Amino acid sequence: MSLEVIVSKIRICTLCELHKSRTLAVPGEGSLNANVIFVGEGPGATEDIQGKPFVGSSGKYLDKLLDLISLNRKDVFIVNIVKCRPPDNRAPYLDERNACLPYLKEQIRIINPYIICTLGKTALETLTGITSISKVHGKLINIDNVELFPLYHPAAALYNPNLRSILESDMYKLKNILKSYKKNNQLLKDETTLDSFFHN
Ligand code: SF4
């Protein structure tokens, strides 16, 4: 499956209840050659209207964070765990996350980055089962041969100056990790890697 096919499937997807309240689905966007995929929780109000990920206030802050380490949106790929906005910005329910995960799995398989950066608690918990972001943020973790680098969500850091300095310092750590990686450091060593990671 190509990224274009995934996008077209997501745009008309009705696999979970979130399709009923969305304006536009938000498939994600970025470079096909990205070394990093950033995975957030779900679209907010602005994203729901524009159909693009991280275009509201937290998106502007994410742009600044990327700029800090000399990256921009063209260099990375940005997605969410669920592609449709949960009503009132609530966290997506487990059945909604599970329904949407096959899209993310395909996106990761196609892009095959070096690292997956989870943004916030929901993405971390959904992909790893780890519930305490404070214990693992800014650390490279390897689960089933997939490397993840958990970060706080930009929205959380926007409202908490203490988290902001932690998140910015974690971005510099990410920069150093990426610098140490060479070509062929791709995440997926073989076809089965993602199946183990996603447990199917
Ligand atoms: Fe489909 Fe995901 Fe949207 Fe649910 S959130 S309707 S699974 S695209």
XYZ file of N, CA and C and ligand atoms in Angstrom:
608
model
N 0.848 -1.202 0.000
C 0.000 0.000 0.000
C 0.886 1.255 0.000
N 0.500 2.268 -0.757
C 1.286 3.506 -0.775
C 0.719 4.487 0.258
N 1.498 5.527 0.547
C 1.003 6.555 1.480
C -0.263 7.208 0.946
N -0.309 7.417 -0.367
C -1.496 8.053 -0.971
C -2.746 7.206 -0.744
N -2.590 5.891 -0.875
C -3.745 5.002 -0.665
C -4.187 5.058 0.797
N -3.206 5.091 1.702
C -3.552 5.180 3.124
C -4.324 6.472 3.392
N -3.834 7.574 2.831
C -4.509 8.861 3.026
C -5.946 8.792 2.514
N -6.130 8.216 1.342
C -7.485 8.182 0.791
C -8.394 7.286 1.631
N -7.852 6.228 2.200
C -8.669 5.365 3.076
C -9.062 6.103 4.355
N -8.084 6.823 4.919
C -8.353 7.541 6.171
C -9.427 8.617 5.949
N -9.346 9.302 4.833
C -10.289 10.412 4.587
C -11.755 9.970 4.617
N -11.991 8.690 4.264
C -13.387 8.220 4.240
C -13.643 7.127 5.286
N -12.711 6.990 6.221
C -12.804 5.886 7.186
C -14.002 6.049 8.129
N -14.671 4.914 8.393
C -15.777 4.914 9.367
C -15.571 3.774 10.380
N -14.312 3.416 10.616
C -14.042 2.253 11.462
C -14.312 2.484 12.944
N -14.360 3.739 13.361
C -14.731 3.976 14.764
C -15.672 5.172 14.842
N -16.212 5.365 16.035
C -17.233 6.400 16.235
C -16.738 7.811 15.952
N -15.431 8.003 15.969
C -14.903 9.365 15.796
C -15.222 9.934 14.410
N -15.549 9.083 13.466
C -15.857 9.621 12.130
C -17.113 10.476 12.154
N -17.995 10.225 13.143
C -19.287 10.926 13.175
C -19.149 12.394 13.530
N -18.126 12.723 14.313
C -18.008 14.113 14.777
C -16.885 14.889 14.083
N -16.145 14.232 13.204
C -15.038 14.949 12.566
C -15.549 15.884 11.467
N -14.745 16.924 11.187
C -14.958 17.711 9.984
C -14.118 17.081 8.884
N -12.804 17.039 9.115
C -11.899 16.352 8.190
C -11.026 15.385 8.990
N -10.772 14.244 8.425
C -9.773 13.354 9.022
C -8.390 13.971 8.781
N -7.458 13.618 9.667
C -6.104 14.192 9.576
C -5.109 13.038 9.436
N -4.804 12.648 8.205
C -3.962 11.456 8.002
C -2.529 11.614 8.497
N -2.010 12.843 8.484
C -0.595 13.067 8.801
C 0.126 13.520 7.555
N 1.312 14.094 7.752
C 2.060 14.566 6.574
C 3.532 14.732 6.905
N 4.319 14.860 5.849
C 5.751 15.055 6.033
C 6.533 14.368 4.938
N 7.806 14.139 5.228
C 8.710 13.584 4.225
C 8.648 12.055 4.197
N 8.619 11.533 3.007
C 8.696 10.067 2.824
C 10.042 9.528 3.287
N 11.060 10.414 3.310
C 12.403 9.996 3.724
C 12.730 10.426 5.147
N 11.701 10.691 5.931
C 11.938 11.195 7.290
C 12.719 10.204 8.145
N 13.663 10.720 8.922
C 14.368 9.882 9.884
C 13.622 9.783 11.215
N 12.680 10.689 11.417
C 11.904 10.710 12.657
C 10.425 10.821 12.325
N 9.613 10.006 13.006
C 8.157 10.188 12.951
C 7.720 10.679 14.322
N 7.033 11.796 14.353
C 6.456 12.300 15.600
C 5.000 11.832 15.660
N 4.643 11.207 16.798
C 3.283 10.674 16.935
C 2.578 11.350 18.104
N 1.578 12.145 17.793
C 0.794 12.806 18.832
C -0.439 11.988 19.186
N -1.371 12.628 19.876
C -2.551 11.904 20.370
C -3.683 11.878 19.335
N -4.120 13.065 18.921
C -5.231 13.154 17.976
C -5.395 14.593 17.537
N -6.148 14.826 16.473
C -6.328 16.200 15.984
C -7.110 17.057 16.987
N -6.772 18.337 17.024
C -7.544 19.306 17.790
C -8.498 20.052 16.861
N -9.056 21.159 17.359
C -10.077 21.883 16.599
C -9.537 22.425 15.275
N -8.361 23.045 15.303
C -7.814 23.629 14.070
C -7.441 22.543 13.071
N -6.873 21.462 13.581
C -6.475 20.351 12.713
C -7.708 19.731 12.051
N -8.791 19.631 12.825
C -10.036 19.046 12.318
C -10.600 19.867 11.156
N -10.424 21.169 11.217
C -10.939 22.047 10.153
C -10.014 22.013 8.928
N -8.705 22.000 9.193
C -7.759 22.074 8.065
C -7.348 20.707 7.499
N -7.581 19.647 8.271
C -7.181 18.311 7.807
C -5.683 18.084 7.855
N -4.973 18.914 8.643
C -3.512 18.787 8.750
C -3.115 18.637 10.218
N -2.009 17.913 10.482
C -1.624 17.682 11.870
C -0.849 18.861 12.471
N -1.064 19.110 13.722
C -0.285 20.101 14.479
C -0.205 21.458 13.752
N -1.376 22.026 13.502
C -1.395 23.354 12.884
C -1.960 24.416 13.836
N -2.392 23.999 15.040
C -2.865 24.965 16.035
C -1.698 25.490 16.859
N -1.999 25.954 18.067
C -0.948 26.556 18.890
C 0.138 25.541 19.260
N -0.260 24.297 19.536
C 0.791 23.317 19.864
C 1.630 22.998 18.636
N 1.024 23.096 17.454
C 1.776 22.890 16.218
C 2.814 23.973 16.001
N 2.423 25.201 16.339
C 3.397 26.304 16.193
C 4.572 26.083 17.140
N 4.252 25.584 18.321
C 5.339 25.309 19.267
C 6.193 24.129 18.778
N 5.550 23.138 18.180
C 6.324 22.023 17.625
C 7.272 22.538 16.538
N 6.800 23.473 15.729
C 7.681 24.072 14.700
C 8.918 24.697 15.353
N 8.685 25.394 16.467
C 9.827 26.024 17.163
C 10.783 24.973 17.705
N 10.217 23.897 18.231
C 11.066 22.821 18.767
C 11.915 22.198 17.662
N 11.296 22.010 16.491
C 12.054 21.465 15.357
C 13.151 22.425 14.952
N 12.799 23.704 14.932
C 13.759 24.733 14.542
C 14.969 24.747 15.487
N 14.703 24.493 16.770
C 15.784 24.450 17.774
C 16.881 23.474 17.369
N 16.474 22.374 16.734
C 17.481 21.363 16.378
C 17.688 21.318 14.856
N 17.422 22.467 14.236
C 17.696 22.640 12.798
C 16.920 21.676 11.906
N 15.692 21.369 12.319
C 14.809 20.575 11.477
C 13.581 21.405 11.156
N 12.868 21.007 10.127
C 11.542 21.582 9.919
C 10.604 20.499 9.415
N 9.371 20.879 9.183
C 8.357 19.879 8.839
C 8.691 19.078 7.591
N 9.460 19.680 6.711
C 9.793 18.975 5.463
C 10.731 17.791 5.742
N 11.411 17.837 6.900
C 12.397 16.800 7.216
C 11.807 15.615 7.976
N 10.636 15.797 8.568
C 10.101 14.776 9.477
C 8.705 14.355 9.005
N 8.123 13.382 9.711
C 6.741 13.011 9.417
C 5.948 13.163 10.710
N 4.759 13.764 10.602
C 3.969 14.075 11.802
C 2.585 13.421 11.671
N 2.257 12.617 12.673
C 0.974 11.905 12.655
C 0.382 11.912 14.061
N -0.787 11.302 14.169
C -1.411 11.102 15.476
C -1.844 9.646 15.625
N -2.086 9.254 16.864
C -2.593 7.903 17.119
C -3.969 7.726 16.469
N -4.872 8.679 16.680
C -6.165 8.644 15.968
C -6.205 9.791 14.971
N -6.794 9.525 13.843
C -6.770 10.489 12.739
C -7.992 11.405 12.727
N -8.947 11.172 13.619
C -10.138 12.031 13.678
C -10.263 12.622 15.079
N -10.755 13.834 15.138
C -10.769 14.568 16.410
C -11.768 13.984 17.419
N -11.303 13.635 18.603
C -12.235 13.231 19.649
C -13.041 14.443 20.121
N -14.351 14.273 20.341
C -15.182 15.407 20.762
C -14.619 16.072 22.016
N -14.692 17.386 22.049
C -14.228 18.188 23.199
C -12.767 17.901 23.561
N -12.009 17.450 22.596
C -10.580 17.161 22.814
C -10.317 16.146 23.919
N -11.298 15.262 24.162
C -11.030 14.208 25.157
C -9.966 13.262 24.598
N -9.374 12.465 25.504
C -8.408 11.464 25.031
C -9.172 10.390 24.256
N -8.588 9.871 23.187
C -9.283 8.806 22.443
C -9.435 7.544 23.287
N -10.584 6.886 23.142
C -10.822 5.651 23.883
C -9.983 4.526 23.280
N -9.831 3.467 24.083
C -9.002 2.341 23.649
C -9.505 1.730 22.336
N -10.810 1.567 22.202
C -11.312 0.943 20.967
C -11.065 1.850 19.755
N -11.091 3.157 19.967
C -10.808 4.087 18.873
C -9.321 4.020 18.484
N -8.479 3.965 19.488
C -7.032 3.867 19.220
C -6.728 2.572 18.481
N -7.330 1.477 18.951
C -7.060 0.183 18.313
C -7.569 0.145 16.879
N -8.705 0.775 16.645
C -9.260 0.788 15.280
C -8.344 1.543 14.328
N -7.694 2.573 14.826
C -6.894 3.453 13.980
C -5.434 2.994 13.821
N -4.962 2.166 14.735
C -3.535 1.808 14.733
C -3.014 1.178 13.431
N -3.822 0.366 12.726
C -3.283 -0.207 11.479
C -2.822 0.860 10.481
N -3.430 2.028 10.489
C -2.981 3.104 9.591
C -1.581 3.568 9.989
N -1.391 3.738 11.288
C -0.075 4.191 11.769
C 0.989 3.137 11.463
N 0.612 1.889 11.670
C 1.557 0.801 11.396
C 2.018 0.850 9.933
N 1.085 1.049 9.034
C 1.421 1.129 7.606
C 2.290 2.356 7.316
N 1.963 3.472 7.949
C 2.753 4.692 7.728
C 4.192 4.478 8.188
N 4.353 3.834 9.347
C 5.707 3.577 9.858
C 6.437 2.610 8.929
N 5.717 1.582 8.452
C 6.350 0.597 7.568
C 6.871 1.270 6.292
N 6.100 2.173 5.742
C 6.486 2.804 4.472
C 7.642 3.792 4.689
N 7.542 4.600 5.718
C 8.572 5.637 5.928
C 9.854 5.028 6.499
N 9.701 4.047 7.347
C 10.854 3.352 7.930
C 11.917 4.326 8.463
N 11.556 5.075 9.493
C 12.473 6.094 10.023
C 13.539 5.465 10.922
N 14.383 6.307 11.515
C 15.323 5.810 12.530
C 14.596 5.629 13.877
N 13.773 6.611 14.177
C 13.196 6.681 15.524
C 11.732 7.119 15.446
N 10.936 6.593 16.395
C 9.574 7.103 16.583
C 9.589 7.963 17.837
N 9.193 9.214 17.715
C 9.085 10.086 18.886
C 7.623 10.199 19.271
N 7.293 9.663 20.434
C 5.919 9.833 20.909
C 5.806 11.199 21.576
N 4.694 11.869 21.311
C 4.446 13.181 21.924
C 3.314 13.026 22.931
N 3.665 13.021 24.204
C 2.644 12.949 25.244
C 2.326 11.530 25.683
N 1.462 11.492 26.696
C 1.167 10.252 27.417
C 0.380 9.251 26.569
N -0.609 9.744 25.827
C -1.474 8.813 25.087
C -0.697 8.042 24.030
N 0.145 8.751 23.269
C 0.926 8.064 22.233
C 1.894 7.075 22.881
N 2.530 7.500 23.968
C 3.474 6.615 24.659
C 2.772 5.348 25.146
N 1.652 5.545 25.816
C 0.943 4.403 26.396
C 0.400 3.476 25.310
N -0.109 4.072 24.238
C -0.686 3.245 23.173
C 0.388 2.391 22.501
N 1.553 2.955 22.273
C 2.583 2.222 21.521
C 3.456 1.334 22.400
N 3.549 1.657 23.680
C 4.504 0.901 24.518
C 3.872 0.271 25.765
N 2.712 0.732 26.157
C 2.117 0.264 27.405
C 2.674 0.987 28.622
N 3.662 1.872 28.407
C 4.264 2.614 29.529
C 3.326 3.756 29.921
N 3.016 3.838 31.208
C 2.027 4.822 31.629
C 2.654 6.072 32.261
N 3.935 5.995 32.598
C 4.543 7.144 33.270
C 5.551 7.841 32.352
N 5.123 8.917 31.737
C 6.005 9.633 30.816
C 7.162 10.293 31.562
N 6.921 10.660 32.822
C 7.975 11.360 33.567
C 9.208 10.468 33.767
N 9.015 9.149 33.727
C 10.153 8.237 33.953
C 10.950 7.977 32.678
N 10.339 8.176 31.514
C 11.023 7.742 30.279
C 11.274 8.860 29.263
N 10.745 10.059 29.514
C 10.945 11.118 28.516
C 12.447 11.385 28.325
N 12.804 11.688 27.098
C 14.202 12.027 26.838
C 15.154 10.847 26.898
N 14.590 9.621 26.895
C 15.449 8.427 26.908
C 15.084 7.558 25.713
N 16.109 7.005 25.093
C 15.871 6.100 23.980
C 15.435 4.753 24.540
N 14.289 4.264 24.108
C 13.866 2.943 24.581
C 13.665 2.025 23.382
N 13.954 0.757 23.587
C 13.837 -0.206 22.504
C 12.810 -1.255 22.903
N 11.762 -1.356 22.102
C 10.732 -2.349 22.366
C 10.559 -3.197 21.113
N 10.769 -4.485 21.257
C 10.658 -5.398 20.103
C 11.465 -4.899 18.910
N 12.663 -4.391 19.198
C 13.584 -3.907 18.149
C 13.143 -2.614 17.473
N 12.177 -1.935 18.043
C 11.758 -0.629 17.520
C 12.232 0.433 18.508
N 12.933 1.447 18.001
C 13.469 2.484 18.890
C 12.506 3.654 19.009
N 12.233 3.999 20.260
C 11.318 5.119 20.532
C 12.013 6.133 21.424
N 11.629 7.369 21.237
C 12.162 8.445 22.057
C 10.965 9.269 22.551
N 10.519 8.998 23.787
C 9.326 9.676 24.286
C 9.601 11.141 24.650
N 8.668 11.986 24.253
C 8.736 13.419 24.580
C 7.409 13.842 25.200
N 7.452 14.898 25.989
C 6.188 15.482 26.443
C 5.460 16.081 25.243
N 4.133 16.194 25.382
C 3.343 16.779 24.291
C 3.547 18.299 24.282
N 3.739 18.899 23.103
C 3.929 20.360 23.048
C 2.788 21.128 23.725
N 1.564 20.614 23.645
C 0.435 21.331 24.271
C 0.621 21.383 25.785
N 1.089 20.283 26.376
C 1.307 20.258 27.826
C 2.399 21.254 28.201
N 3.447 21.289 27.386
C 4.570 22.183 27.680
C 4.196 23.655 27.493
N 3.233 23.907 26.601
C 2.814 25.303 26.386
C 2.243 25.915 27.649
N 1.561 25.062 28.426
C 0.888 25.576 29.618
C 1.705 25.378 30.880
N 2.863 24.783 30.754
C 3.677 24.512 31.934
C 5.141 24.848 31.632
N 5.615 26.006 32.066
C 6.981 26.434 31.759
C 8.036 25.424 32.192
N 7.779 24.671 33.268
C 8.761 23.670 33.699
C 8.919 22.570 32.652
N 7.789 22.168 32.093
C 7.846 21.125 31.055
C 8.508 21.646 29.794
N 8.350 22.943 29.561
C 8.921 23.526 28.340
C 10.443 23.363 28.323
N 11.079 23.676 29.443
C 12.539 23.547 29.441
C 12.965 22.084 29.348
N 12.169 21.182 29.940
C 12.493 19.748 29.831
C 12.351 19.293 28.379
N 11.258 19.710 27.750
C 11.020 19.297 26.365
C 12.107 19.832 25.438
N 12.498 21.072 25.662
C 13.540 21.650 24.798
C 14.872 20.926 25.010
N 15.172 20.599 26.255
C 16.410 19.869 26.507
C 16.341 18.464 25.886
N 15.165 17.831 25.920
C 15.012 16.510 25.285
C 15.191 16.608 23.772
N 14.776 17.722 23.192
C 14.959 17.895 21.739
C 16.453 17.901 21.397
N 17.262 18.549 22.235
C 18.710 18.541 21.967
C 19.282 17.125 22.073
N 18.727 16.341 23.010
C 19.172 14.936 23.106
C 18.820 14.196 21.825
N 17.630 14.475 21.310
C 17.214 13.834 20.055
C 18.170 14.214 18.923
N 18.556 15.476 18.901
C 19.492 15.939 17.861
C 20.792 15.128 17.923
N 21.295 14.930 19.124
C 22.547 14.184 19.268
C 22.398 12.724 18.852
N 21.258 12.136 19.192
C 21.022 10.740 18.785
C 21.010 10.649 17.262
N 20.288 11.578 16.643
C 20.186 11.532 15.178
C 21.544 11.731 14.525
N 22.365 12.577 15.163
C 23.703 12.826 14.614
C 24.547 11.549 14.636
N 24.308 10.733 15.664
C 25.133 9.529 15.819
C 24.679 8.411 14.878
N 23.493 8.567 14.284
C 22.996 7.515 13.396
C 23.554 7.698 11.999
N 23.792 6.585 11.384
C 24.306 6.642 10.021
C 23.244 6.124 9.072
N 23.578 6.182 7.809
C 22.683 5.596 6.817
C 22.453 4.133 7.175
N 21.317 3.611 6.779
C 20.941 2.223 7.035
C 20.691 1.934 8.516
N 20.414 3.004 9.269
C 20.059 2.808 10.673
C 18.538 2.695 10.811
N 17.875 2.375 9.714
C 16.424 2.362 9.731
C 15.869 1.449 10.813
N 14.689 1.832 11.249
C 14.018 1.147 12.348
C 13.753 -0.324 12.056
N 13.267 -0.590 10.855
C 12.754 -1.917 10.566
C 13.844 -2.781 9.949
N 14.285 -3.748 10.740
C 15.361 -4.597 10.266
C 14.813 -5.620 9.270
N 13.580 -6.074 9.518
C 12.962 -6.976 8.548
C 11.441 -6.837 8.645
N 10.756 -7.571 7.816
C 9.302 -7.437 7.671
C 8.531 -7.744 8.963
N 9.156 -8.562 9.835
C 8.401 -8.990 11.018
C 8.516 -8.009 12.184
N 9.448 -7.046 12.074
C 9.693 -6.154 13.216
C 8.411 -5.452 13.658
N 7.709 -4.872 12.704
C 6.512 -4.112 13.088
C 5.404 -5.010 13.606
N 5.333 -6.244 13.060
C 4.295 -7.146 13.532
C 4.493 -7.459 15.018
N 5.763 -7.675 15.414
C 6.027 -7.942 16.829
C 5.679 -6.711 17.656
N 6.065 -5.556 17.142
C 5.843 -4.320 17.900
C 4.349 -4.054 18.085
N 3.587 -4.263 17.042
C 2.134 -4.026 17.128
C 1.372 -5.271 17.574
N 2.117 -6.342 17.895
C 1.523 -7.585 18.418
C 0.499 -8.198 17.478
N 0.732 -8.097 16.162
C -0.069 -8.892 15.222
C 0.615 -8.907 13.855
Fe -11.108 5.681 11.078
Fe -9.134 6.388 12.704
Fe -10.981 8.182 12.055
Fe -11.583 6.153 13.682
S -10.136 7.799 14.114
S -12.831 6.860 11.935
S -10.331 4.476 12.832
S -9.518 7.214 10.662
